[in-house]
PDB file of C-alpha atoms in Angstrom:
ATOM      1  CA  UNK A   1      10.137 -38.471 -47.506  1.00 89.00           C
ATOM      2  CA  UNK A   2       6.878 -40.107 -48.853  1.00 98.00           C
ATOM      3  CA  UNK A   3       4.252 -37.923 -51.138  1.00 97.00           C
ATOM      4  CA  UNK A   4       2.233 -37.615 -47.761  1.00 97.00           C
ATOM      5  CA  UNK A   5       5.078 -36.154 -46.104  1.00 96.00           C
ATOM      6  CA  UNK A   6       5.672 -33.614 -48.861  1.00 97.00           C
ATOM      7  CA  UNK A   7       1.967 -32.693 -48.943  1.00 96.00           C
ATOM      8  CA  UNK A   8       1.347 -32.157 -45.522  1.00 97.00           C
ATOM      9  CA  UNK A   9       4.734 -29.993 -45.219  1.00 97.00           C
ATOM     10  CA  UNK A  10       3.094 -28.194 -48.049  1.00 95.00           C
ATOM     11  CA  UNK A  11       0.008 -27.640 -45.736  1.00 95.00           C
ATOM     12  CA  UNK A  12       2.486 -26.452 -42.983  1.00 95.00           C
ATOM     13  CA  UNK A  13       3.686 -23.612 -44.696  1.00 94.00           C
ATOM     14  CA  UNK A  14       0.314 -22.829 -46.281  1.00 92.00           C
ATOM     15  CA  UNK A  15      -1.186 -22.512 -42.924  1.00 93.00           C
ATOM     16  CA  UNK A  16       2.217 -20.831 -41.720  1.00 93.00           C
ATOM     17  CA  UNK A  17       1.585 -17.807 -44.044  1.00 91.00           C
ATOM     18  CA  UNK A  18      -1.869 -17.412 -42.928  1.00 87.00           C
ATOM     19  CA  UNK A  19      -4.715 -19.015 -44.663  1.00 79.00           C
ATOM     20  CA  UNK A  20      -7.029 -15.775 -45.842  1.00 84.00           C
ATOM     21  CA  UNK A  21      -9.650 -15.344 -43.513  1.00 85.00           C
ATOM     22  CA  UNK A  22     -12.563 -13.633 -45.315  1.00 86.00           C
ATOM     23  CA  UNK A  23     -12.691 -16.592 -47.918  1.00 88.00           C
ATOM     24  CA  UNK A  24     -16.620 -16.320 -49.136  1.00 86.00           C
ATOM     25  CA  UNK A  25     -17.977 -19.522 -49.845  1.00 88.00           C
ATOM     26  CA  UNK A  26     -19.202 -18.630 -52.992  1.00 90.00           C
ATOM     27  CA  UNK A  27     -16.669 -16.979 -55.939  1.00 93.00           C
ATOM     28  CA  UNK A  28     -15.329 -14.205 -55.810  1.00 93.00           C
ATOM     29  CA  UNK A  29     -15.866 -14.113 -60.106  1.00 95.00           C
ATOM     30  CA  UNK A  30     -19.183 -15.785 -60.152  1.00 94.00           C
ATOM     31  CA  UNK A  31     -17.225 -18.293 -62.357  1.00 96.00           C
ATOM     32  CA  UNK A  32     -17.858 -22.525 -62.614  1.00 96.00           C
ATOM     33  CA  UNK A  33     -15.197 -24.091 -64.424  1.00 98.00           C
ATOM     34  CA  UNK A  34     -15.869 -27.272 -65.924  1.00 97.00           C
ATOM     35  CA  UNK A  35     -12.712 -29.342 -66.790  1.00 96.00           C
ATOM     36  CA  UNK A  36     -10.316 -32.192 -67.354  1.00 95.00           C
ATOM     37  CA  UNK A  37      -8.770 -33.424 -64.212  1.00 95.00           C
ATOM     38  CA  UNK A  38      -5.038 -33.952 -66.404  1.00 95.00           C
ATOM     39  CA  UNK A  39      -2.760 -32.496 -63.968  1.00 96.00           C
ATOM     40  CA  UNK A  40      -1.228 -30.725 -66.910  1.00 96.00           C
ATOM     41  CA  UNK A  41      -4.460 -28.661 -67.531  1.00 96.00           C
ATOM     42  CA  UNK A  42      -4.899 -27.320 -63.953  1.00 97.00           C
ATOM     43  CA  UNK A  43      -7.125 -24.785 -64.029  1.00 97.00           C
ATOM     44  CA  UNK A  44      -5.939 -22.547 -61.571  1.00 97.00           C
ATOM     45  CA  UNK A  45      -2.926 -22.017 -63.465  1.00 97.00           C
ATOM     46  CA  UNK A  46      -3.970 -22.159 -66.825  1.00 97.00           C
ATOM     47  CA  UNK A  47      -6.247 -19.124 -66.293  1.00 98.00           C
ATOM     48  CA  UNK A  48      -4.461 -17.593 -62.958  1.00 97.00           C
ATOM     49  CA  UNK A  49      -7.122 -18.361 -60.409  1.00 97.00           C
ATOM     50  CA  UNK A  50      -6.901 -17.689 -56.741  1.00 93.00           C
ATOM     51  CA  UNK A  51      -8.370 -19.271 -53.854  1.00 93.00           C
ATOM     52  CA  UNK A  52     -11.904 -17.973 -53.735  1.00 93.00           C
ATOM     53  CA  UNK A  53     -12.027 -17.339 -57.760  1.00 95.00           C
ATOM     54  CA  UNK A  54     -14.180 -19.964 -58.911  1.00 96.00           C
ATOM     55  CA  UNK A  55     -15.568 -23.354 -58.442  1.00 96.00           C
ATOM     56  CA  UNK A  56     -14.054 -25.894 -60.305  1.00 97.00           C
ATOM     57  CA  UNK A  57     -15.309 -29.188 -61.195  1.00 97.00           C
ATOM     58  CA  UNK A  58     -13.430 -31.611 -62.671  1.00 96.00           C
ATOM     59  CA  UNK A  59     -13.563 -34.856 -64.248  1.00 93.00           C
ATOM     60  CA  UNK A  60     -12.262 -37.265 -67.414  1.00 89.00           C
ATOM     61  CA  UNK A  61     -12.248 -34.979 -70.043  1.00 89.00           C
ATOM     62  CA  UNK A  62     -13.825 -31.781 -68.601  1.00 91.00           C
ATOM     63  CA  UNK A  63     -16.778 -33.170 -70.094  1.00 91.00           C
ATOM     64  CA  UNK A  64     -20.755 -31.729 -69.539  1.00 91.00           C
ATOM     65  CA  UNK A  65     -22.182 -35.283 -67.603  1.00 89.00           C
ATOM     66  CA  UNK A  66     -24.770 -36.536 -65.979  1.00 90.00           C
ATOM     67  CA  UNK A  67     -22.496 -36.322 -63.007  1.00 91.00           C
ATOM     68  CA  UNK A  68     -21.777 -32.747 -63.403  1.00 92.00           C
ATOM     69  CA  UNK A  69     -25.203 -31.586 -63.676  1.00 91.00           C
ATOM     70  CA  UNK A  70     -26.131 -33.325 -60.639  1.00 92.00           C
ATOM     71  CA  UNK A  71     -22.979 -31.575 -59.021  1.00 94.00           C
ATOM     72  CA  UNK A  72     -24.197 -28.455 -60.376  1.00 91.00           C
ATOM     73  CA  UNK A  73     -27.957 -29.353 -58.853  1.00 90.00           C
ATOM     74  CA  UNK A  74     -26.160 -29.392 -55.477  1.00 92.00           C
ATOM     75  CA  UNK A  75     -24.482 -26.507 -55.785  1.00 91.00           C
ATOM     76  CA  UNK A  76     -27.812 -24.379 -56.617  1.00 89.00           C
ATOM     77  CA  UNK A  77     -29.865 -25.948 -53.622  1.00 91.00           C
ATOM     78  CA  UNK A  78     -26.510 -25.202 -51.632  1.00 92.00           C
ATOM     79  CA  UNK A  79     -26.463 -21.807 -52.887  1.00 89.00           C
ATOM     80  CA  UNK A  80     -30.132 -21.169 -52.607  1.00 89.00           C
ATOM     81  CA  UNK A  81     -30.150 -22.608 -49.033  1.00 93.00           C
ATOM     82  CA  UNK A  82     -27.191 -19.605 -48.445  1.00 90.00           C
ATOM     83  CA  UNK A  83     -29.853 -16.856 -50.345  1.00 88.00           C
ATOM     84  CA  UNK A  84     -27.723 -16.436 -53.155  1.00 83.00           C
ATOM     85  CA  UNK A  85     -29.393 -16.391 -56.571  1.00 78.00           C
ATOM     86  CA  UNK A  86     -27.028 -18.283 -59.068  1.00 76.00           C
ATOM     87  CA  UNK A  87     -28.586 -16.673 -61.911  1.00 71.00           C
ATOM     88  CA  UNK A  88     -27.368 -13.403 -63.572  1.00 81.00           C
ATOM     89  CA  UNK A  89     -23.605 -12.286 -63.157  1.00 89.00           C
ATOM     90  CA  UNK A  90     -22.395 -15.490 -63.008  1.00 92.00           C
ATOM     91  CA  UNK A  91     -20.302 -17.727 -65.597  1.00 95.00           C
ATOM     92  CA  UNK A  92     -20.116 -21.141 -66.367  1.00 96.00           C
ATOM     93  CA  UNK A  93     -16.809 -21.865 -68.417  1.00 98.00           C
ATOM     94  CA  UNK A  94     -15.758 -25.467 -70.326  1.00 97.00           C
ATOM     95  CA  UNK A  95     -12.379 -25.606 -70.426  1.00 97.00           C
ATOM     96  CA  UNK A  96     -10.908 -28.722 -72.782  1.00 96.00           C
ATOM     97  CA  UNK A  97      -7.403 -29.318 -73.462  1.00 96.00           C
ATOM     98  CA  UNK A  98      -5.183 -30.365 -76.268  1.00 96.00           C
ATOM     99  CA  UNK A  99      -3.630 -34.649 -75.816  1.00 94.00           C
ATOM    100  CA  UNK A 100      -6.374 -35.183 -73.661  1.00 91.00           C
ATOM    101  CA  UNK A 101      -6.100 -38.852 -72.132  1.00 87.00           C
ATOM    102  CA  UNK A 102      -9.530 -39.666 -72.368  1.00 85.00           C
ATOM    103  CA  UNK A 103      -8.665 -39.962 -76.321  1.00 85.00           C
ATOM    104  CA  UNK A 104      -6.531 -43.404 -75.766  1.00 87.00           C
ATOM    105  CA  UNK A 105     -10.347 -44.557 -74.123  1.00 83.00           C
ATOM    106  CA  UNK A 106     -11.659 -44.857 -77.900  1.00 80.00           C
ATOM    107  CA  UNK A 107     -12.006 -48.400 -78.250  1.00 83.00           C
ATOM    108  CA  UNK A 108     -13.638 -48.749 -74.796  1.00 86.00           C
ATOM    109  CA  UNK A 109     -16.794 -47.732 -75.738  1.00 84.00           C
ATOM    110  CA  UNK A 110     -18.687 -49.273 -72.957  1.00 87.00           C
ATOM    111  CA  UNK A 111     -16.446 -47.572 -70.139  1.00 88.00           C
ATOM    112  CA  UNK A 112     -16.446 -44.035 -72.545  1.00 85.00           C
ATOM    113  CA  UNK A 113     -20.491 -44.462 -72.798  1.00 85.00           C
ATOM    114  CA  UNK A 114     -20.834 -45.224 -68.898  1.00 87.00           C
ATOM    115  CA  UNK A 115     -18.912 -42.102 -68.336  1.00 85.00           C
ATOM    116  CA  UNK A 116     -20.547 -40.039 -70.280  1.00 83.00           C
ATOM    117  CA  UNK A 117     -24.114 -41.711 -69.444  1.00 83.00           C
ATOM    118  CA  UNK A 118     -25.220 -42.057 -72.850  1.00 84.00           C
ATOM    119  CA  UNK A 119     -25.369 -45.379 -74.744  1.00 86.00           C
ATOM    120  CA  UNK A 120     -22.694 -46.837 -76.988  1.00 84.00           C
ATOM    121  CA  UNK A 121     -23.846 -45.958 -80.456  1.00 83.00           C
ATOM    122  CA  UNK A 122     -24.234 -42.079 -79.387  1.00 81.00           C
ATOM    123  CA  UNK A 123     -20.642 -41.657 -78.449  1.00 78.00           C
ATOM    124  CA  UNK A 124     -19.784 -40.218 -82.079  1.00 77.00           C
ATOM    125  CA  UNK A 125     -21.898 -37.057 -80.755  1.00 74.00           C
ATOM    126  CA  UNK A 126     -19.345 -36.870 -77.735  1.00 75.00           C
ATOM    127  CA  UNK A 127     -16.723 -36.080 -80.521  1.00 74.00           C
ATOM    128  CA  UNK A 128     -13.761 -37.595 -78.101  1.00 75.00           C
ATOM    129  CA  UNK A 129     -10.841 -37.454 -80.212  1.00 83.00           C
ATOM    130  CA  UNK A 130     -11.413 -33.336 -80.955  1.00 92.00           C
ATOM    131  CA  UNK A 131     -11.185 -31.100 -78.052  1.00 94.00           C
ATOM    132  CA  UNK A 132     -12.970 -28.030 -80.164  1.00 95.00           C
ATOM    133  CA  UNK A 133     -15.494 -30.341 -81.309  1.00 93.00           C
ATOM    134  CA  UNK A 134     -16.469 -31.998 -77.553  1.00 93.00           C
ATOM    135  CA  UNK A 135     -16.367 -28.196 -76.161  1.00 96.00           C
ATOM    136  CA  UNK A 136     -19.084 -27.218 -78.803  1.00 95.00           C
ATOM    137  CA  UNK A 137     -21.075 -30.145 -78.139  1.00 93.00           C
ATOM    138  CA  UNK A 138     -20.741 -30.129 -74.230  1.00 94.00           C
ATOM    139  CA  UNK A 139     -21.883 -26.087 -74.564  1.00 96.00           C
ATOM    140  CA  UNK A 140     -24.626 -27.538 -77.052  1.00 94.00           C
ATOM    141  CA  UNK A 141     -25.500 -29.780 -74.239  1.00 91.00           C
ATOM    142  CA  UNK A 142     -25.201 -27.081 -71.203  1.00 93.00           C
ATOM    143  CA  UNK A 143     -27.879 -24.824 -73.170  1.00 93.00           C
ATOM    144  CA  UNK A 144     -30.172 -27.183 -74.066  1.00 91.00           C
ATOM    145  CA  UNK A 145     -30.886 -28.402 -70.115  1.00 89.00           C
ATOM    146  CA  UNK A 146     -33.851 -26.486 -69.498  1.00 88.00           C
ATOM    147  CA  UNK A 147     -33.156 -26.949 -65.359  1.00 86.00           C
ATOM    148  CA  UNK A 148     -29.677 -24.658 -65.217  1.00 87.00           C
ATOM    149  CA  UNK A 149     -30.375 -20.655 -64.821  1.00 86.00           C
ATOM    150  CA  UNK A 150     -30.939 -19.181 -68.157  1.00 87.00           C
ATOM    151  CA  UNK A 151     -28.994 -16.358 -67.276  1.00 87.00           C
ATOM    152  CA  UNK A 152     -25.688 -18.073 -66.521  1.00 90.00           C
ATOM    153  CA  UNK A 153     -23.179 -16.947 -69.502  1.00 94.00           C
ATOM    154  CA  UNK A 154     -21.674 -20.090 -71.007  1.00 96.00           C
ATOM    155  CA  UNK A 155     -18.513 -19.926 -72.501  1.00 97.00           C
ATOM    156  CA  UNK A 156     -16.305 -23.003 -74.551  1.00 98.00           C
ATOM    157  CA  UNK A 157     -12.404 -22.564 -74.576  1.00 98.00           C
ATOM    158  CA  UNK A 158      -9.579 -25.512 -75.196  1.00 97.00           C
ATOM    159  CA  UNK A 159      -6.410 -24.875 -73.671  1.00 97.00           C
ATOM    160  CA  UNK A 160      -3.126 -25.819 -76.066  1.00 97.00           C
ATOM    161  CA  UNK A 161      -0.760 -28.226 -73.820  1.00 97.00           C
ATOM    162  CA  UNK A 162       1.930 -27.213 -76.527  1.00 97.00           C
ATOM    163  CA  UNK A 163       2.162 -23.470 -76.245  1.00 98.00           C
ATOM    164  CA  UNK A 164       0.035 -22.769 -72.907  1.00 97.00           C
ATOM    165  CA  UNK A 165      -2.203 -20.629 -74.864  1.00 98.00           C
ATOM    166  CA  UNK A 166      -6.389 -21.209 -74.380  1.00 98.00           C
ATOM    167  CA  UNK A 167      -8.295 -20.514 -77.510  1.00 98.00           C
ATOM    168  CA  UNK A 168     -11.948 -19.166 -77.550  1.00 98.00           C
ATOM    169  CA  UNK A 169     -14.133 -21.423 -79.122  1.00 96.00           C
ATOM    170  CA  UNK A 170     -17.603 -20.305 -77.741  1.00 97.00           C
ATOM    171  CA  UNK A 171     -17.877 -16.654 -76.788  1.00 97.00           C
ATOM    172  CA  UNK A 172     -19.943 -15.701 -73.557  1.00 95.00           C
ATOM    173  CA  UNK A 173     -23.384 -15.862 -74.062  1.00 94.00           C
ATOM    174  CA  UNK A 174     -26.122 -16.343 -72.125  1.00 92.00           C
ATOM    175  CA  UNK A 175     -27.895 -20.159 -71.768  1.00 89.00           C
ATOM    176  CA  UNK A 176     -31.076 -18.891 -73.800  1.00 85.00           C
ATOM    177  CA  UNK A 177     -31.672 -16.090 -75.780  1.00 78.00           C
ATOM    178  CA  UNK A 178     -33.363 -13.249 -74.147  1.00 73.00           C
ATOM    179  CA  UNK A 179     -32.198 -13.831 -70.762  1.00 65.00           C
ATOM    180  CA  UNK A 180     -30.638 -11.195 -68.878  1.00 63.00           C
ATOM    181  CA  UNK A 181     -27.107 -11.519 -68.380  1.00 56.00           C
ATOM    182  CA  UNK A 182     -25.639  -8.537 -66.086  1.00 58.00           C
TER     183      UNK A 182
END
């Protein structure tokens, strides 16, 4: 049986048991996750999230990039095209883990600065080889772009490979003080 064949009889019996029906296309928990696409740092069971929970965007790292703002542009315009305001109520959570892979990238600067679409010499600020370091700096980064809803609440965690455990390492709190967060 090839990979294929055990993914699509996956499918079979996920379809079998009755996909839900009144799946909303936005989440249930007003919740973006922003993380590392290690398969041993899946979100959805790292913080027990159903189908419908969140939206989840992942990439090396689980890093805050130009890529994932622009995914995070689309999702507003899709979101305002729907009527929904992604403002207050709604969460935007970086989740970094412990033994990241994106640490053994250190001496490719060039590859590590293209990802993170910033030049060589600024990569220090990127803080790749700490996970509670990078979360602070990606949350640094997520409140200082003026263009994302001030009212989102931002949160920084890293998840410990070794134990399972996810540590808090930036409480909720809204983008920019003063905006209103229920």
């Amino acid at each position: 049986m090839t990979t294929l064949d055990t993914l699509l009889d996956r499918n079979r019996r996920f379809a079998a048991a009755g996909p839900p029906a009144d799946l909303p296309l936005f989440p249930r928990l007003k919740t973006i996750v922003i993380c590392c696409v290690d398969p041993r740092a899946d979100p959805a069971a790292v913080l027990g999230l159903g189908l419908g929970d969140a939206l989840v965007i992942r990439n090396l790292g689980g890093r805050f990039t130009p890529g994932t703002f622009r995914t995070m542009a689309a999702l507003r315009a899709i979101a305002e095209a729907e009527g929904t305001d992604p403002g207050p109520g709604w969460n935007l959570v970086v989740l970094h883990h412990t033994d990241c892979g994106m640490t053994r990238l250190r001496e490719h600067t060039g590859l590590l600065a293209d990802v993170f679409g910033v030049d060589p010499g600024d990569l220090g600020g990127k803080a790749v080889g700490d996970p509670v370091a990078a979360v602070a700096a990606d949350v640094a980064a997520i409140k200082a772009n003026p263009f994302l809803p001030a009212a989102f609440q931002v949160s920084g965690l890293v998840h410990d490979l070794a134990t399972g455990l996810v540590d808090v390492v930036v409480p909720p709190a809204p983008l920019r003080p003063g905006a209103d967060a229920s």
